Amino acid sequence: MFIKRDANTRSSDIAFMGIMLAINQILLYFAGIMSFNETIFLGLASVIIGIVIIEKGIKNGIVFYISSAMMGAVLMPNKLNALGYIFVLGLYTVVKYYIEKSGEIKKEVITKAVYFFIISLAAAIAGSKFIYASSAIIILPMFVLIMAVYDYSATVILTAYIKNLGGNLKKG
């Protein structure tokens, strides 16, 4: 399941991902018990997935995301937040890696816009089941805007991580 390397490196990968998973789950738990700033905690928890991808590669990042999603579904007190993390923010962090892999800004923006619209439409339809059927018209543009702000914020945080800490863990 992990990238084939020597035993010490695999042990290091598992230890690193275990620590990151603990931090991730603490953030997810805070998102479930705090009545304010839930979205910020969910966003920070999903940025942890990006850090794992940066440090340990996409395969380990996907394993981490799946582990995080399963634990979050069980441990998070607010199951609606858990669904938002699993199907929107957490998943988007993995998708973001593949979208930004090309390096072509125009292609990235178009692909992200389409992805945001699809995810926003799904969230609006699901949200309208809980609120009002006509609220999808209001929720859709608001959710697209929230996803764009999240994408920008995640990019800023991950870029700062790469500049200040990224790669240092690989050396040690």
mmCIF file of C-alpha atoms in Angstrom:
data_model
loop_
_atom_site.group_PDB
_atom_site.id
_atom_site.type_symbol
_atom_site.label_atom_id
_atom_site.label_comp_id
_atom_site.label_asym_id
_atom_site.label_seq_id
_atom_site.Cartn_x
_atom_site.Cartn_y
_atom_site.Cartn_z
ATOM 1 C CA MET A 1 0.000 0.000 0.000
ATOM 2 C CA PHE A 2 2.848 2.399 0.807
ATOM 3 C CA ILE A 3 5.489 3.466 -1.672
ATOM 4 C CA LYS A 4 8.234 0.823 -1.761
ATOM 5 C CA ARG A 5 11.227 2.075 0.184
ATOM 6 C CA ASP A 6 13.461 0.699 2.896
ATOM 7 C CA ALA A 7 11.952 -0.330 6.238
ATOM 8 C CA ASN A 8 13.194 2.769 8.109
ATOM 9 C CA THR A 9 11.585 5.110 5.598
ATOM 10 C CA ARG A 10 8.267 3.230 5.717
ATOM 11 C CA SER A 11 8.335 3.381 9.513
ATOM 12 C CA SER A 12 9.006 7.099 9.281
ATOM 13 C CA ASP A 13 6.087 7.515 6.859
ATOM 14 C CA ILE A 14 3.726 5.650 9.189
ATOM 15 C CA ALA A 15 4.876 7.620 12.243
ATOM 16 C CA PHE A 16 4.529 10.952 10.425
ATOM 17 C CA MET A 17 1.092 10.073 9.099
ATOM 18 C CA GLY A 18 0.013 8.886 12.564
ATOM 19 C CA ILE A 19 0.962 12.231 14.095
ATOM 20 C CA MET A 20 -0.738 14.126 11.266
ATOM 21 C CA LEU A 21 -3.844 11.944 11.654
ATOM 22 C CA ALA A 22 -3.996 12.781 15.362
ATOM 23 C CA ILE A 23 -3.784 16.527 14.595
ATOM 24 C CA ASN A 24 -6.349 16.094 11.824
ATOM 25 C CA GLN A 25 -8.814 14.312 14.108
ATOM 26 C CA ILE A 26 -8.393 16.919 16.861
ATOM 27 C CA LEU A 27 -9.278 19.640 14.335
ATOM 28 C CA LEU A 28 -12.259 17.618 13.098
ATOM 29 C CA TYR A 29 -13.441 17.056 16.664
ATOM 30 C CA PHE A 30 -13.192 20.802 17.361
ATOM 31 C CA ALA A 31 -15.277 21.409 14.232
ATOM 32 C CA GLY A 32 -17.948 19.173 15.710
ATOM 33 C CA ILE A 33 -18.079 20.683 19.195
ATOM 34 C CA MET A 34 -17.570 24.370 18.428
ATOM 35 C CA SER A 35 -20.697 26.252 17.491
ATOM 36 C CA PHE A 36 -18.618 28.816 15.602
ATOM 37 C CA ASN A 37 -15.734 28.562 13.141
ATOM 38 C CA GLU A 38 -16.677 25.014 12.123
ATOM 39 C CA THR A 39 -15.649 25.709 8.544
ATOM 40 C CA ILE A 40 -12.224 26.976 9.597
ATOM 41 C CA PHE A 41 -11.510 23.808 11.579
ATOM 42 C CA LEU A 42 -12.733 21.644 8.694
ATOM 43 C CA GLY A 43 -10.549 23.609 6.280
ATOM 44 C CA LEU A 44 -7.479 23.305 8.505
ATOM 45 C CA ALA A 45 -8.103 19.575 8.888
ATOM 46 C CA SER A 46 -8.193 19.194 5.121
ATOM 47 C CA VAL A 47 -4.966 21.200 4.721
ATOM 48 C CA ILE A 48 -3.288 18.470 6.802
ATOM 49 C CA ILE A 49 -4.022 16.121 3.874
ATOM 50 C CA GLY A 50 -2.116 18.522 1.622
ATOM 51 C CA ILE A 51 0.853 18.490 4.000
ATOM 52 C CA VAL A 52 0.920 14.689 3.923
ATOM 53 C CA ILE A 53 0.809 14.779 0.104
ATOM 54 C CA ILE A 54 3.708 17.268 0.052
ATOM 55 C CA GLU A 55 5.840 15.269 2.484
ATOM 56 C CA LYS A 56 4.980 11.668 1.647
ATOM 57 C CA GLY A 57 3.544 11.684 -1.884
ATOM 58 C CA ILE A 58 0.107 11.290 -3.408
ATOM 59 C CA LYS A 59 -0.285 7.552 -2.719
ATOM 60 C CA ASN A 60 0.330 8.011 0.993
ATOM 61 C CA GLY A 61 -1.850 11.134 0.838
ATOM 62 C CA ILE A 62 -4.768 9.112 -0.505
ATOM 63 C CA VAL A 63 -4.257 6.453 2.192
ATOM 64 C CA PHE A 64 -4.186 9.270 4.750
ATOM 65 C CA TYR A 65 -7.392 10.822 3.339
ATOM 66 C CA ILE A 66 -9.227 7.493 3.502
ATOM 67 C CA SER A 67 -8.045 6.906 7.082
ATOM 68 C CA SER A 68 -8.987 10.436 8.063
ATOM 69 C CA ALA A 69 -12.417 10.128 6.467
ATOM 70 C CA MET A 70 -13.176 6.815 8.180
ATOM 71 C CA MET A 71 -12.025 8.022 11.594
ATOM 72 C CA GLY A 72 -13.802 11.342 11.141
ATOM 73 C CA ALA A 73 -17.062 9.589 10.287
ATOM 74 C CA VAL A 74 -16.856 7.659 13.541
ATOM 75 C CA LEU A 75 -15.378 10.264 15.903
ATOM 76 C CA MET A 76 -16.959 13.540 14.794
ATOM 77 C CA PRO A 77 -19.962 14.442 16.956
ATOM 78 C CA ASN A 78 -21.645 16.389 14.139
ATOM 79 C CA LYS A 79 -22.208 13.880 11.327
ATOM 80 C CA LEU A 80 -23.293 16.596 8.887
ATOM 81 C CA ASN A 81 -19.878 18.242 9.299
ATOM 82 C CA ALA A 82 -18.300 14.816 8.814
ATOM 83 C CA LEU A 83 -20.074 14.462 5.466
ATOM 84 C CA GLY A 84 -18.927 17.933 4.431
ATOM 85 C CA TYR A 85 -15.345 17.076 5.308
ATOM 86 C CA ILE A 86 -15.378 13.668 3.637
ATOM 87 C CA PHE A 87 -17.119 14.587 0.389
ATOM 88 C CA VAL A 88 -16.135 18.234 -0.059
ATOM 89 C CA LEU A 89 -13.078 19.623 1.704
ATOM 90 C CA GLY A 90 -11.095 16.437 2.305
ATOM 91 C CA LEU A 91 -11.720 15.064 -1.154
ATOM 92 C CA TYR A 92 -10.990 18.428 -2.764
ATOM 93 C CA THR A 93 -7.489 18.454 -1.275
ATOM 94 C CA VAL A 94 -6.670 15.252 -3.190
ATOM 95 C CA VAL A 95 -8.410 16.535 -6.335
ATOM 96 C CA LYS A 96 -6.515 19.854 -5.998
ATOM 97 C CA TYR A 97 -3.227 17.956 -6.275
ATOM 98 C CA TYR A 98 -4.249 16.436 -9.610
ATOM 99 C CA ILE A 99 -5.714 19.685 -10.956
ATOM 100 C CA GLU A 100 -2.594 21.703 -10.118
ATOM 101 C CA LYS A 101 -0.229 19.009 -11.375
ATOM 102 C CA SER A 102 -0.479 20.295 -14.946
ATOM 103 C CA GLY A 103 0.922 23.720 -14.075
ATOM 104 C CA GLU A 104 -1.251 25.433 -16.703
ATOM 105 C CA ILE A 105 -3.092 28.240 -14.907
ATOM 106 C CA LYS A 106 -5.908 28.579 -17.482
ATOM 107 C CA LYS A 107 -6.606 24.836 -17.409
ATOM 108 C CA GLU A 108 -6.473 24.815 -13.584
ATOM 109 C CA VAL A 109 -8.958 27.681 -13.254
ATOM 110 C CA ILE A 110 -11.434 26.117 -15.692
ATOM 111 C CA THR A 111 -11.148 22.658 -14.101
ATOM 112 C CA LYS A 112 -11.543 24.079 -10.586
ATOM 113 C CA ALA A 113 -14.543 26.153 -11.661
ATOM 114 C CA VAL A 114 -16.242 23.075 -13.132
ATOM 115 C CA TYR A 115 -15.395 21.030 -10.032
ATOM 116 C CA PHE A 116 -16.646 23.797 -7.703
ATOM 117 C CA PHE A 117 -19.880 24.028 -9.677
ATOM 118 C CA ILE A 118 -20.487 20.257 -9.582
ATOM 119 C CA ILE A 119 -19.712 19.989 -5.857
ATOM 120 C CA SER A 120 -21.733 23.129 -5.149
ATOM 121 C CA LEU A 121 -24.695 21.808 -7.111
ATOM 122 C CA ALA A 122 -24.582 18.518 -5.211
ATOM 123 C CA ALA A 123 -24.340 20.400 -1.887
ATOM 124 C CA ALA A 124 -27.153 22.754 -2.869
ATOM 125 C CA ILE A 125 -29.420 19.857 -3.808
ATOM 126 C CA ALA A 126 -28.552 17.999 -0.595
ATOM 127 C CA GLY A 127 -28.918 21.201 1.441
ATOM 128 C CA SER A 128 -32.285 21.995 -0.082
ATOM 129 C CA LYS A 129 -33.580 18.684 1.314
ATOM 130 C CA PHE A 130 -32.841 20.018 4.801
ATOM 131 C CA ILE A 131 -33.846 23.656 4.360
ATOM 132 C CA TYR A 132 -36.194 24.642 1.505
ATOM 133 C CA ALA A 133 -36.384 23.338 -2.027
ATOM 134 C CA SER A 134 -36.009 26.846 -3.480
ATOM 135 C CA SER A 135 -32.893 27.575 -1.419
ATOM 136 C CA ALA A 136 -30.662 25.764 -3.948
ATOM 137 C CA ILE A 137 -30.655 28.962 -6.029
ATOM 138 C CA ILE A 138 -29.225 30.890 -3.086
ATOM 139 C CA ILE A 139 -26.889 28.143 -1.815
ATOM 140 C CA LEU A 140 -25.224 27.403 -5.174
ATOM 141 C CA PRO A 141 -23.398 30.714 -5.789
ATOM 142 C CA MET A 142 -22.606 31.069 -2.089
ATOM 143 C CA PHE A 143 -21.031 27.599 -1.988
ATOM 144 C CA VAL A 144 -18.987 28.259 -5.156
ATOM 145 C CA LEU A 145 -17.641 31.416 -3.512
ATOM 146 C CA ILE A 146 -16.814 29.535 -0.285
ATOM 147 C CA MET A 147 -14.956 26.858 -2.266
ATOM 148 C CA ALA A 148 -12.969 29.510 -4.144
ATOM 149 C CA VAL A 149 -12.006 31.183 -0.850
ATOM 150 C CA TYR A 150 -11.050 27.793 0.593
ATOM 151 C CA ASP A 151 -8.926 26.980 -2.462
ATOM 152 C CA TYR A 152 -7.087 30.292 -2.212
ATOM 153 C CA SER A 153 -6.598 29.923 1.558
ATOM 154 C CA ALA A 154 -5.347 26.339 1.232
ATOM 155 C CA THR A 155 -2.935 27.426 -1.495
ATOM 156 C CA VAL A 156 -1.562 30.230 0.697
ATOM 157 C CA ILE A 157 -1.147 27.918 3.710
ATOM 158 C CA LEU A 158 0.450 25.093 1.706
ATOM 159 C CA THR A 159 2.767 27.507 -0.138
ATOM 160 C CA ALA A 160 3.889 28.984 3.188
ATOM 161 C CA TYR A 161 4.423 25.449 4.490
ATOM 162 C CA ILE A 162 6.563 24.524 1.476
ATOM 163 C CA LYS A 163 8.641 27.714 1.760
ATOM 164 C CA ASN A 164 9.186 27.466 5.512
ATOM 165 C CA LEU A 165 9.060 23.757 6.405
ATOM 166 C CA GLY A 166 8.518 21.633 3.318
ATOM 167 C CA GLY A 167 11.329 19.234 2.545
ATOM 168 C CA ASN A 168 12.937 19.625 5.973
ATOM 169 C CA LEU A 169 11.092 16.569 7.209
ATOM 170 C CA LYS A 170 12.362 14.507 4.287
ATOM 171 C CA LYS A 171 15.970 15.252 5.244
ATOM 172 C CA GLY A 172 15.599 14.322 8.916
#
